[in-house]
Coordinates of C-alpha atoms in Angstrom, one line a residue:
Chain A
M16 CA 81.2 116.2 115.0
K17 CA 79.2 113.0 116.7
Y18 CA 80.9 112.3 120.3
K19 CA 82.4 108.9 120.5
G20 CA 83.9 107.3 123.4
L21 CA 87.4 108.6 123.6
R22 CA 88.8 105.2 124.4
L23 CA 87.5 104.1 120.9
R24 CA 89.0 107.3 119.7
K25 CA 92.7 106.8 121.2
W26 CA 92.8 103.0 119.8
K27 CA 91.8 103.8 116.2
D28 CA 94.7 106.5 116.5
R29 CA 97.2 103.8 117.5
A30 CA 95.8 101.2 115.3
F31 CA 96.2 103.7 112.1
F32 CA 99.9 104.0 113.2
V33 CA 100.6 100.6 113.7
L34 CA 98.8 100.6 110.1
L35 CA 101.3 103.2 108.7
M36 CA 104.4 101.7 110.7
L37 CA 103.5 98.3 109.1
A38 CA 103.2 100.1 105.3
T39 CA 107.0 101.6 105.6
A40 CA 107.9 98.1 107.0
L41 CA 106.3 96.4 103.6
A42 CA 107.6 99.3 101.8
L43 CA 111.5 98.8 102.8
F44 CA 111.3 95.4 103.0
P45 CA 112.2 94.7 99.0
L46 CA 115.3 96.5 99.4
L47 CA 116.1 94.8 102.4
Q48 CA 115.6 91.6 101.0
I49 CA 117.5 92.4 97.6
L50 CA 120.9 93.8 99.9
V51 CA 120.7 90.6 102.0
E52 CA 120.4 88.2 98.7
A53 CA 122.7 89.9 96.5
T54 CA 125.1 89.7 99.7
I55 CA 124.3 86.2 100.0
R56 CA 124.3 84.9 96.3
G57 CA 127.0 87.7 95.3
V58 CA 129.7 87.3 97.6
P59 CA 131.2 83.5 97.1
G60 CA 132.1 84.8 93.4
F61 CA 133.2 88.3 94.8
K62 CA 137.1 87.6 93.8
V63 CA 139.5 89.2 92.1
S64 CA 139.4 87.6 89.1
F65 CA 135.4 88.9 88.6
F66 CA 137.0 92.0 87.9
T67 CA 139.8 91.0 86.1
Q68 CA 138.9 88.6 83.7
L69 CA 136.6 88.3 80.3
P70 CA 133.5 86.5 80.4
A71 CA 134.3 82.7 79.6
P72 CA 132.2 80.0 78.2
V73 CA 130.1 78.1 80.6
G74 CA 132.0 75.4 82.6
I75 CA 135.1 78.1 83.1
V76 CA 134.8 80.9 85.6
G77 CA 135.0 84.1 83.7
G78 CA 134.6 87.6 85.3
M79 CA 132.9 91.1 84.0
G80 CA 135.9 92.7 84.3
N81 CA 135.2 94.2 80.6
A82 CA 132.2 95.0 81.6
I83 CA 133.0 96.8 84.3
V84 CA 135.7 98.9 82.5
G85 CA 133.1 99.7 79.8
S86 CA 130.4 100.7 82.6
L87 CA 133.2 103.5 83.7
L88 CA 134.5 104.5 80.3
I89 CA 131.0 105.0 78.6
V90 CA 129.4 106.8 81.9
G91 CA 132.6 109.0 82.3
L92 CA 132.2 110.1 78.8
A93 CA 128.4 110.4 79.3
S94 CA 129.3 112.6 82.2
A95 CA 131.3 114.6 80.1
I96 CA 128.4 115.6 77.6
A97 CA 126.3 116.0 79.9
T98 CA 127.4 117.9 83.0
P99 CA 128.0 121.2 81.2
I100 CA 124.8 120.8 79.6
G101 CA 122.8 120.2 82.4
V102 CA 124.6 122.2 85.1
C103 CA 124.5 125.2 82.7
T104 CA 120.7 124.8 82.0
G105 CA 120.1 124.4 85.7
I106 CA 121.8 127.6 86.0
Y107 CA 120.0 129.5 83.5
L108 CA 116.8 128.7 84.8
S109 CA 117.7 129.1 88.5
E110 CA 119.5 132.8 87.8
Y111 CA 118.2 134.0 84.7
A112 CA 115.5 132.7 82.8
P113 CA 112.5 134.9 82.2
V114 CA 109.1 133.5 84.7
R115 CA 107.6 132.0 81.4
Y116 CA 110.2 130.7 79.5
A117 CA 111.5 129.0 82.9
R118 CA 108.4 127.3 83.7
V119 CA 108.2 126.2 80.1
L120 CA 111.6 124.8 80.3
R121 CA 111.0 123.2 83.7
F122 CA 107.7 121.3 82.2
L123 CA 110.1 119.8 79.3
T124 CA 112.5 118.8 81.4
D125 CA 109.9 117.1 83.9
I126 CA 108.8 115.4 80.8
W127 CA 112.1 114.6 79.2
F128 CA 113.0 113.2 82.9
G129 CA 109.7 111.0 82.7
V130 CA 110.4 109.8 79.2
P131 CA 110.9 105.9 79.1
T132 CA 114.6 104.6 78.7
I133 CA 114.1 102.7 75.9
L134 CA 112.8 105.4 73.6
V135 CA 116.3 107.3 74.2
G136 CA 117.2 103.8 73.0
L137 CA 115.3 103.9 69.5
L138 CA 116.4 107.6 69.2
V139 CA 120.2 107.3 69.7
Y140 CA 119.9 104.3 67.4
G141 CA 118.2 106.3 64.7
T142 CA 120.4 109.0 64.6
V143 CA 124.2 108.2 65.9
V144 CA 123.9 104.1 65.4
L145 CA 122.7 104.3 61.8
S146 CA 125.0 107.2 60.7
M147 CA 128.1 105.4 62.3
K148 CA 126.8 102.5 61.0
G149 CA 127.3 100.4 64.0
F150 CA 127.0 99.8 67.6
S151 CA 129.1 102.2 69.5
A152 CA 130.6 103.4 72.9
W153 CA 129.7 106.7 72.0
A154 CA 126.2 105.5 71.1
G155 CA 126.2 104.2 74.6
A156 CA 127.5 107.4 75.8
I157 CA 125.3 109.7 74.0
S158 CA 121.9 107.6 75.2
L159 CA 123.5 108.0 79.1
A160 CA 124.1 111.6 79.1
F161 CA 120.5 112.2 77.3
I162 CA 119.1 110.7 80.8
M163 CA 121.8 112.1 82.9
V164 CA 120.8 115.9 81.4
P165 CA 117.5 116.4 83.1
T166 CA 118.5 114.7 86.4
L167 CA 121.2 117.4 86.2
I168 CA 119.0 120.6 84.8
R169 CA 116.5 119.2 88.3
T170 CA 119.4 118.9 91.0
T171 CA 120.9 122.3 90.0
E172 CA 118.2 124.0 90.0
R173 CA 116.4 122.6 93.2
M174 CA 120.3 123.4 94.6
L175 CA 120.8 127.0 93.4
A176 CA 117.3 127.9 94.8
L177 CA 118.6 126.5 98.5
I178 CA 120.9 129.5 98.5
P179 CA 119.3 132.8 100.1
A180 CA 118.2 135.6 98.2
I181 CA 120.8 137.4 100.9
V182 CA 123.0 136.4 99.1
R183 CA 122.3 137.8 95.8
E184 CA 121.2 141.1 97.3
G185 CA 124.2 141.5 99.2
A186 CA 126.5 140.8 96.0
L187 CA 124.2 143.2 94.1
A188 CA 124.2 145.8 96.9
L189 CA 127.8 145.8 97.1
G190 CA 127.9 146.4 93.1
A191 CA 128.8 143.0 91.4
S192 CA 127.3 142.9 88.3
P193 CA 124.8 139.8 87.6
T194 CA 127.5 137.8 86.3
Q195 CA 129.7 138.5 88.7
T196 CA 127.0 137.6 91.9
V197 CA 126.2 134.5 90.1
F198 CA 129.7 132.8 89.7
L199 CA 131.6 134.2 92.3
F200 CA 129.2 134.5 95.2
V201 CA 125.9 131.9 94.0
L202 CA 127.7 129.0 92.4
P203 CA 130.6 128.7 95.1
A204 CA 127.9 128.7 97.9
A205 CA 126.3 125.7 96.0
T206 CA 129.0 123.6 95.1
R207 CA 128.4 121.0 97.3
G208 CA 124.7 120.7 95.9
L209 CA 126.4 120.7 92.6
I210 CA 128.2 117.7 93.3
T211 CA 125.4 116.2 94.7
G212 CA 123.7 116.7 91.2
V213 CA 126.4 115.1 89.3
V214 CA 127.1 112.4 91.6
L215 CA 123.2 111.5 91.6
A216 CA 123.5 111.3 87.8
V217 CA 125.8 109.1 87.6
A218 CA 124.5 106.7 90.2
R219 CA 121.5 106.7 87.5
A220 CA 123.6 106.3 84.4
L221 CA 125.5 103.5 85.9
G222 CA 122.5 101.4 86.2
E223 CA 120.6 102.1 83.1
T224 CA 120.3 99.0 80.8
A225 CA 117.5 99.7 78.4
P226 CA 119.0 102.6 76.4
L227 CA 122.0 100.4 75.7
L228 CA 120.8 97.3 74.1
F229 CA 121.2 98.3 70.9
T230 CA 123.3 101.3 71.2
A231 CA 126.3 100.1 73.3
F232 CA 125.2 96.2 72.3
G233 CA 127.4 94.7 74.4
N234 CA 131.0 93.0 73.7
N235 CA 132.8 89.8 75.0
F236 CA 136.4 91.6 75.1
W237 CA 138.3 94.2 76.0
Q238 CA 137.6 97.2 74.7
S239 CA 140.1 98.4 71.9
G240 CA 138.2 102.0 70.5
L241 CA 134.9 104.3 71.2
S242 CA 133.8 102.7 67.5
S243 CA 133.0 99.4 68.4
P244 CA 130.2 97.9 70.6
I245 CA 131.0 98.1 74.2
A246 CA 130.1 96.0 77.1
A247 CA 128.3 97.5 80.4
L248 CA 127.7 95.8 83.4
P249 CA 124.1 96.1 83.6
L250 CA 123.8 94.7 80.2
Q251 CA 126.3 91.5 81.4
I252 CA 124.0 91.2 84.7
F253 CA 120.6 90.8 81.8
L254 CA 122.7 88.1 79.9
Y255 CA 123.7 86.2 82.8
A256 CA 120.6 87.1 84.9
T257 CA 118.0 85.3 81.9
S258 CA 120.5 82.5 80.9
P259 CA 119.6 79.1 81.5
Y260 CA 123.4 78.4 83.7
P261 CA 123.2 78.3 87.1
V262 CA 127.1 80.0 87.2
W263 CA 126.2 82.7 85.3
Q264 CA 123.4 83.5 87.3
A265 CA 125.4 83.3 90.1
Q266 CA 127.6 85.8 88.3
A267 CA 124.4 88.0 87.6
W268 CA 124.1 88.7 91.4
T269 CA 127.9 89.4 91.8
G270 CA 127.6 91.7 89.4
A271 CA 124.3 93.1 90.9
L272 CA 126.1 93.4 94.2
T273 CA 129.0 95.5 92.4
L274 CA 126.5 97.5 91.0
L275 CA 124.6 98.0 94.2
S276 CA 127.5 98.9 96.3
I277 CA 129.0 101.4 94.0
V278 CA 125.4 103.0 94.0
V279 CA 125.1 102.9 97.7
V280 CA 128.3 104.7 98.2
L281 CA 127.3 106.8 95.8
H282 CA 123.9 107.9 97.3
A283 CA 125.4 108.1 101.1
F284 CA 128.1 110.2 99.4
A285 CA 125.2 112.7 97.8
H286 CA 123.7 112.3 101.5
F287 CA 126.8 113.4 103.3
L288 CA 127.3 116.5 101.4
T289 CA 124.0 118.1 101.4
R290 CA 122.8 116.4 105.1
G291 CA 119.8 115.6 103.3
E292 CA 118.4 119.0 102.1
G293 CA 117.1 119.2 98.6
L294 CA 117.0 115.6 98.1
S295 CA 113.5 114.7 98.0
Chain B
M20 CA 122.0 147.7 90.5
R21 CA 124.8 148.5 87.4
A22 CA 123.6 148.4 83.7
K23 CA 124.0 144.8 82.2
T24 CA 127.6 145.0 80.6
L25 CA 128.7 143.0 77.2
L26 CA 130.3 140.1 80.1
D27 CA 126.5 139.8 81.4
R28 CA 124.4 139.5 77.9
T29 CA 127.0 137.0 76.7
V30 CA 127.0 134.6 79.8
S31 CA 123.4 134.9 79.6
G32 CA 122.7 134.4 75.9
L33 CA 125.3 131.9 76.3
L34 CA 123.8 129.8 78.9
F35 CA 120.2 130.8 77.1
T36 CA 121.5 128.5 73.8
I37 CA 122.5 125.6 75.9
S38 CA 119.3 125.3 77.3
G39 CA 118.0 125.1 73.9
S40 CA 119.0 121.5 73.9
V41 CA 116.4 120.8 76.2
I42 CA 113.4 122.0 73.5
L43 CA 115.7 120.5 71.0
S44 CA 115.9 116.9 72.5
M45 CA 112.3 116.9 72.9
G46 CA 111.5 117.6 69.4
A47 CA 114.4 115.2 68.2
L48 CA 112.7 112.6 69.8
L49 CA 109.4 113.4 68.6
A50 CA 110.4 113.4 65.6
E51 CA 112.6 110.2 65.1
L52 CA 109.5 108.3 66.5
V53 CA 107.1 109.8 63.8
I54 CA 109.3 109.6 61.1
A55 CA 110.7 106.1 62.1
G56 CA 107.2 104.9 63.3
H57 CA 105.9 106.6 59.8
A58 CA 105.3 103.8 57.6
S59 CA 103.3 101.8 60.3
M60 CA 101.1 104.7 60.9
V61 CA 100.1 105.0 57.4
H62 CA 99.9 101.1 56.2
F63 CA 97.8 100.2 59.6
G64 CA 96.0 103.8 59.8
F65 CA 94.0 103.5 63.5
S66 CA 93.1 99.8 63.5
F67 CA 96.9 99.2 64.8
F68 CA 95.5 100.3 67.9
L69 CA 92.6 97.8 67.7
G70 CA 94.3 95.1 66.6
H71 CA 94.8 92.3 68.8
A72 CA 96.9 90.1 66.7
W73 CA 101.1 90.5 67.0
D74 CA 102.5 88.1 64.6
P75 CA 105.2 89.1 62.4
L76 CA 105.5 85.9 60.5
R77 CA 102.3 87.3 59.1
G78 CA 103.0 90.6 59.4
A79 CA 99.8 91.3 61.6
Y80 CA 100.9 93.9 63.6
G81 CA 98.3 95.2 66.4
A82 CA 98.8 97.3 69.4
L83 CA 96.2 95.9 71.6
P84 CA 97.9 93.2 73.2
F85 CA 100.6 96.1 74.4
L86 CA 98.3 98.6 75.7
F87 CA 96.3 95.6 77.5
G88 CA 99.7 94.4 79.4
T89 CA 101.2 97.9 80.0
A90 CA 97.5 99.1 81.5
V91 CA 96.5 95.4 83.6
S92 CA 100.4 95.5 85.0
A93 CA 100.4 99.5 86.0
I94 CA 96.9 99.1 87.6
I95 CA 98.5 96.6 89.7
G96 CA 101.9 98.3 90.4
L97 CA 99.9 101.1 91.2
V98 CA 97.5 99.4 94.0
I99 CA 100.4 98.5 95.7
A100 CA 102.7 101.5 95.5
T101 CA 99.5 103.9 96.0
V102 CA 99.0 102.1 99.4
L103 CA 102.2 101.9 100.8
G104 CA 103.7 105.0 99.2
L105 CA 100.8 106.8 100.7
G106 CA 101.3 104.8 104.3
T107 CA 104.8 106.2 103.6
A108 CA 104.8 109.8 103.3
L109 CA 102.3 109.9 106.1
L110 CA 104.5 108.5 108.7
L111 CA 107.3 110.5 107.1
T112 CA 105.4 114.3 107.0
Q113 CA 102.8 113.6 110.1
Y114 CA 104.3 111.5 112.7
A115 CA 107.9 110.8 112.4
T116 CA 111.0 113.1 114.1
L117 CA 113.8 115.0 112.3
R118 CA 115.7 111.7 112.5
I119 CA 113.6 109.2 112.0
I120 CA 112.9 111.5 108.9
R121 CA 116.4 111.3 107.6
M122 CA 117.1 107.7 107.8
I123 CA 114.1 106.2 106.3
G124 CA 113.8 109.4 103.7
F125 CA 117.3 107.6 103.0
L126 CA 116.5 104.3 102.1
V127 CA 113.1 105.5 100.1
N128 CA 115.8 107.2 97.9
L129 CA 117.6 103.8 97.4
L130 CA 115.0 102.5 96.9
A131 CA 114.2 104.8 93.7
A132 CA 118.4 104.2 93.0
V133 CA 118.3 100.3 92.9
P134 CA 118.8 99.9 89.2
S135 CA 116.3 98.3 87.1
V136 CA 117.5 95.4 86.4
V137 CA 118.6 94.7 89.9
Y138 CA 114.7 94.8 90.4
G139 CA 114.7 92.1 87.6
L140 CA 117.0 89.6 89.0
W141 CA 115.2 90.0 92.3
G142 CA 111.7 89.1 90.4
I143 CA 113.2 86.1 88.7
F144 CA 114.7 84.9 91.4
I145 CA 113.0 86.1 94.4
V146 CA 109.7 87.2 93.4
V147 CA 108.5 84.4 90.8
P148 CA 109.7 81.5 92.7
W149 CA 107.8 82.9 95.4
L150 CA 104.1 83.0 93.6
R151 CA 104.6 79.7 91.7
V152 CA 105.3 78.3 94.9
T153 CA 103.0 80.0 97.6
L154 CA 101.2 83.1 96.6
E155 CA 99.3 81.7 93.3
P156 CA 98.8 78.1 94.7
A157 CA 96.5 79.9 97.9
L158 CA 95.0 82.0 95.5
Y159 CA 93.7 79.2 93.0
R160 CA 92.4 77.5 96.5
V161 CA 90.4 80.1 97.3
F162 CA 89.6 82.1 94.5
G163 CA 90.5 79.2 91.7
D164 CA 86.6 79.6 89.9
I165 CA 87.4 83.2 89.0
P166 CA 89.1 83.6 85.7
L167 CA 91.2 86.1 87.4
F168 CA 92.9 83.5 89.3
A169 CA 92.5 80.5 86.6
G170 CA 95.2 78.9 84.6
A171 CA 98.4 77.4 84.9
R172 CA 100.6 79.0 87.6
D173 CA 103.9 79.8 86.3
G174 CA 105.2 82.3 88.7
V175 CA 105.9 84.6 85.4
G176 CA 103.6 86.6 84.2
M177 CA 100.7 89.9 84.7
L178 CA 101.0 89.6 88.6
A179 CA 104.9 89.3 88.8
A180 CA 105.5 92.7 87.0
G181 CA 102.5 94.2 88.9
L182 CA 104.3 93.1 91.7
V183 CA 107.6 94.6 90.7
L184 CA 106.3 97.7 89.3
G185 CA 104.4 98.0 92.7
I186 CA 108.0 98.5 94.6
M187 CA 109.5 100.5 91.8
T188 CA 107.0 103.2 91.7
L189 CA 106.5 103.3 95.2
P190 CA 109.2 105.6 96.0
T191 CA 108.3 108.3 92.9
I192 CA 104.5 108.2 94.8
A193 CA 105.7 108.5 97.7
A194 CA 108.2 111.8 97.3
V195 CA 105.3 113.3 95.5
V196 CA 102.9 112.8 98.5
R197 CA 105.4 114.2 100.9
D198 CA 105.8 117.3 98.5
V199 CA 101.8 117.8 98.6
F200 CA 101.4 116.5 102.1
G201 CA 104.0 119.5 103.2
A202 CA 101.8 122.1 101.1
V203 CA 98.7 121.3 103.4
P204 CA 98.7 124.6 105.7
N205 CA 99.6 123.7 109.3
T206 CA 96.6 125.7 110.6
L207 CA 94.0 123.3 109.5
R208 CA 96.3 120.6 111.4
D209 CA 96.8 122.9 114.3
G210 CA 92.6 123.5 114.2
A211 CA 92.3 120.1 114.2
L212 CA 94.5 119.2 116.5
A213 CA 92.5 122.4 119.0
L214 CA 89.5 120.9 118.6
G215 CA 90.8 117.7 120.2
A216 CA 90.8 115.5 117.3
T217 CA 93.7 112.6 117.3
N218 CA 96.3 112.5 114.7
Q219 CA 94.0 109.9 113.1
E220 CA 91.5 111.9 112.8
M221 CA 93.4 115.6 111.9
I222 CA 94.4 113.4 108.7
R223 CA 91.5 111.8 108.2
M224 CA 89.8 115.5 108.1
A225 CA 92.3 118.1 107.5
V226 CA 95.1 116.9 105.5
L227 CA 93.6 113.7 103.1
P228 CA 90.6 116.2 101.9
F229 CA 93.2 118.9 101.3
A230 CA 95.4 116.5 99.5
R231 CA 93.4 114.4 97.5
A232 CA 93.9 115.7 93.9
G233 CA 97.5 116.1 94.7
I234 CA 97.4 112.0 96.0
F235 CA 96.0 111.3 92.4
G236 CA 98.4 113.7 90.8
A237 CA 101.0 111.5 92.8
V238 CA 99.4 108.4 91.6
M239 CA 99.3 109.4 87.6
L240 CA 103.2 110.3 88.2
G241 CA 104.0 106.9 89.7
L242 CA 101.8 105.9 86.2
V243 CA 104.4 107.5 84.1
R244 CA 107.2 105.7 85.9
A245 CA 105.4 102.1 85.6
L246 CA 104.5 103.1 81.9
G247 CA 108.3 103.6 80.9
E248 CA 109.7 100.9 83.3
T249 CA 111.3 97.9 80.9
M250 CA 114.0 95.8 82.0
A251 CA 112.4 94.5 85.0
V252 CA 109.2 93.9 83.4
L253 CA 111.1 92.2 80.4
M254 CA 112.4 89.7 82.8
V255 CA 109.6 88.8 84.7
I256 CA 106.4 89.3 82.9
G257 CA 106.7 86.2 80.3
N258 CA 107.0 88.1 76.9
Q259 CA 104.0 86.9 75.3
P260 CA 101.7 89.3 72.9
S261 CA 98.3 87.8 74.5
I262 CA 95.1 89.1 76.1
T263 CA 93.9 86.8 78.9
G264 CA 91.8 87.4 81.9
S265 CA 94.4 85.5 84.0
L266 CA 96.6 87.8 86.6
F267 CA 98.8 84.2 86.2
A268 CA 99.5 84.4 82.3
P269 CA 102.3 86.1 80.5
A270 CA 101.7 89.0 78.6
Y271 CA 103.9 92.0 77.3
T272 CA 104.4 95.7 77.5
L273 CA 104.8 98.3 75.1
S274 CA 108.3 99.0 76.5
S275 CA 109.4 95.2 77.2
A276 CA 108.1 94.5 73.6
I277 CA 110.5 97.4 72.0
A278 CA 113.4 95.9 74.1
S279 CA 113.4 92.2 73.3
E280 CA 112.2 92.5 69.7
F281 CA 113.8 95.3 68.1
A282 CA 117.2 93.9 67.5
E283 CA 115.4 91.0 65.5
A284 CA 112.6 93.2 63.9
A285 CA 114.0 91.9 60.0
S286 CA 111.4 93.4 57.9
P287 CA 110.8 97.3 57.2
L288 CA 107.8 97.3 58.6
Y289 CA 108.2 95.4 61.9
L290 CA 110.8 97.9 62.6
S291 CA 108.5 100.7 61.8
A292 CA 105.6 98.7 64.1
L293 CA 107.7 99.2 66.6
Y294 CA 108.7 102.6 66.7
E295 CA 104.9 103.3 66.8
L296 CA 104.8 101.4 69.6
G297 CA 107.3 104.2 70.8
F298 CA 105.2 106.4 70.0
I299 CA 102.2 105.8 71.7
L300 CA 104.8 105.1 74.8
L301 CA 105.7 109.0 74.4
M302 CA 101.7 110.3 73.9
L303 CA 100.8 108.3 76.8
T304 CA 104.0 109.5 78.5
I305 CA 103.5 113.4 77.9
L306 CA 99.8 113.2 78.4
I307 CA 99.3 111.9 81.5
Y308 CA 102.4 113.9 82.8
T309 CA 100.7 116.8 82.3
L310 CA 97.6 115.9 84.0
A311 CA 99.1 114.9 87.2
R312 CA 101.6 118.3 86.9
L313 CA 98.0 120.1 86.7
L314 CA 96.6 118.0 89.5
V315 CA 99.6 118.9 91.7
W316 CA 100.1 122.1 91.0
R317 CA 96.9 122.9 92.1
V318 CA 97.3 121.9 95.5
R319 CA 100.5 123.4 96.0
W320 CA 98.9 126.6 94.8
R321 CA 95.8 126.1 97.1
G322 CA 98.5 125.8 99.9
G323 CA 100.1 129.3 98.9
L324 CA 103.4 127.5 97.8
P325 CA 105.3 128.5 94.5
L326 CA 104.5 126.1 91.5

């Protein structure tokens, strides 16, 4: 190494550190700005009527009550479909799968995780919507389930990997069968992690918009069944944000504030459950 | 260990069957896009990729404007995301004490968790006005002679999409790069420090060279994320299938075109062409993802971590 003055090197080291701080600050600035702006612009409309009323024509102040109920309904349905599939696959990957098959599954899961969500909308439109002859809550829920599964598989597997091998070896040494080992020792030890996986998947599904465009489609009224088009909070935010009316735009911010609050609470809960472990 | 009982075999078989849903789902997606996009593939053949006109009224469908818009907006986004994501990841892995890592780590997770439509809202009401009033006129004053910064300065367009994409892909890149830095053997870092290197020199001489391929992989994973981003881009890019040299001009991407035109696609060929755009998008995703994975794996393998 060519000798350089120590002071110059120390100065460079400090400057580099400041640059890194600056990059991090710049990276987090939009988050701060989004949270602050959503609060400033969203709070005025944050009233009971926002959560209880239907969207109204311009001039009358309406709400997003049906969209919030719709979102909860389809995300609930989606979780009911996706959780068993995702968690079971995660368990299989972590505890049972032969190494090679596991590698293939993991690779496909990662690709699935990266598949643009709009394509999920195309798939569900071509299969569910066309065969049911219309947009429906079911189609929306199936789209969201499709998006939740890879998240669930990944977190389940990662959480099970955090359980030390000693737990498994101990159980097997005491004479437990493989199934007893997994279901009586490993899974109970990982309960918090598994719940975290579901919480994170729900948080992701709640904010998804693209796959709902031509599956759930949206609806201006209260829901009357699972076979008709259904409103969803992100869809309503999109609709109002791109409208030319200031009243609707303000409501879009209130909707965004609602959505952000739920997502932040879910993530804080996940963080609390695992103390940040296993969440990259 | 006891021999496997009937129960063990049943449970294992059941879980195996359920895990088949992964293969089934990916197969179904691929099949659907190929079948529904078949008409367009047969009708246009390879010229679909080179056609620069997208005019449903005249029955002209070319994918080039979307490929162009996707590529350029993604590149702008990746430049921003790489610089900021790399900085964040370095700070988190090489400097911060545990407490700060948890705090900032949580915030970066949150940045990844903000719904796309909320980023779009931020784009429409904060980024676009700022571009229109402040950044674009300033760039125009200084670099106005270069075609890149010429043309109408409406705020809505390629630059806005790139900025929003940059912030949205940043957490992906930061997370993977953190992972890659974690694979750098401590002996390398300690060796550099023991030789009297400052932190900055240690990072430049020990960490970065070892992680180079992995960083490249992280950027490509960010690219996957950028390709698939739909709503936020749809809300700020202006949605015009045109190819222009200006960063201020409106454009269109593969995913945002599908989202905004699918509902109004009246003719079967129009619909099929949109499905073919989807097929291209899926192929790009798989291709880039595979390359990215290989690069990240290489670093982990060299660092002695499990794949």
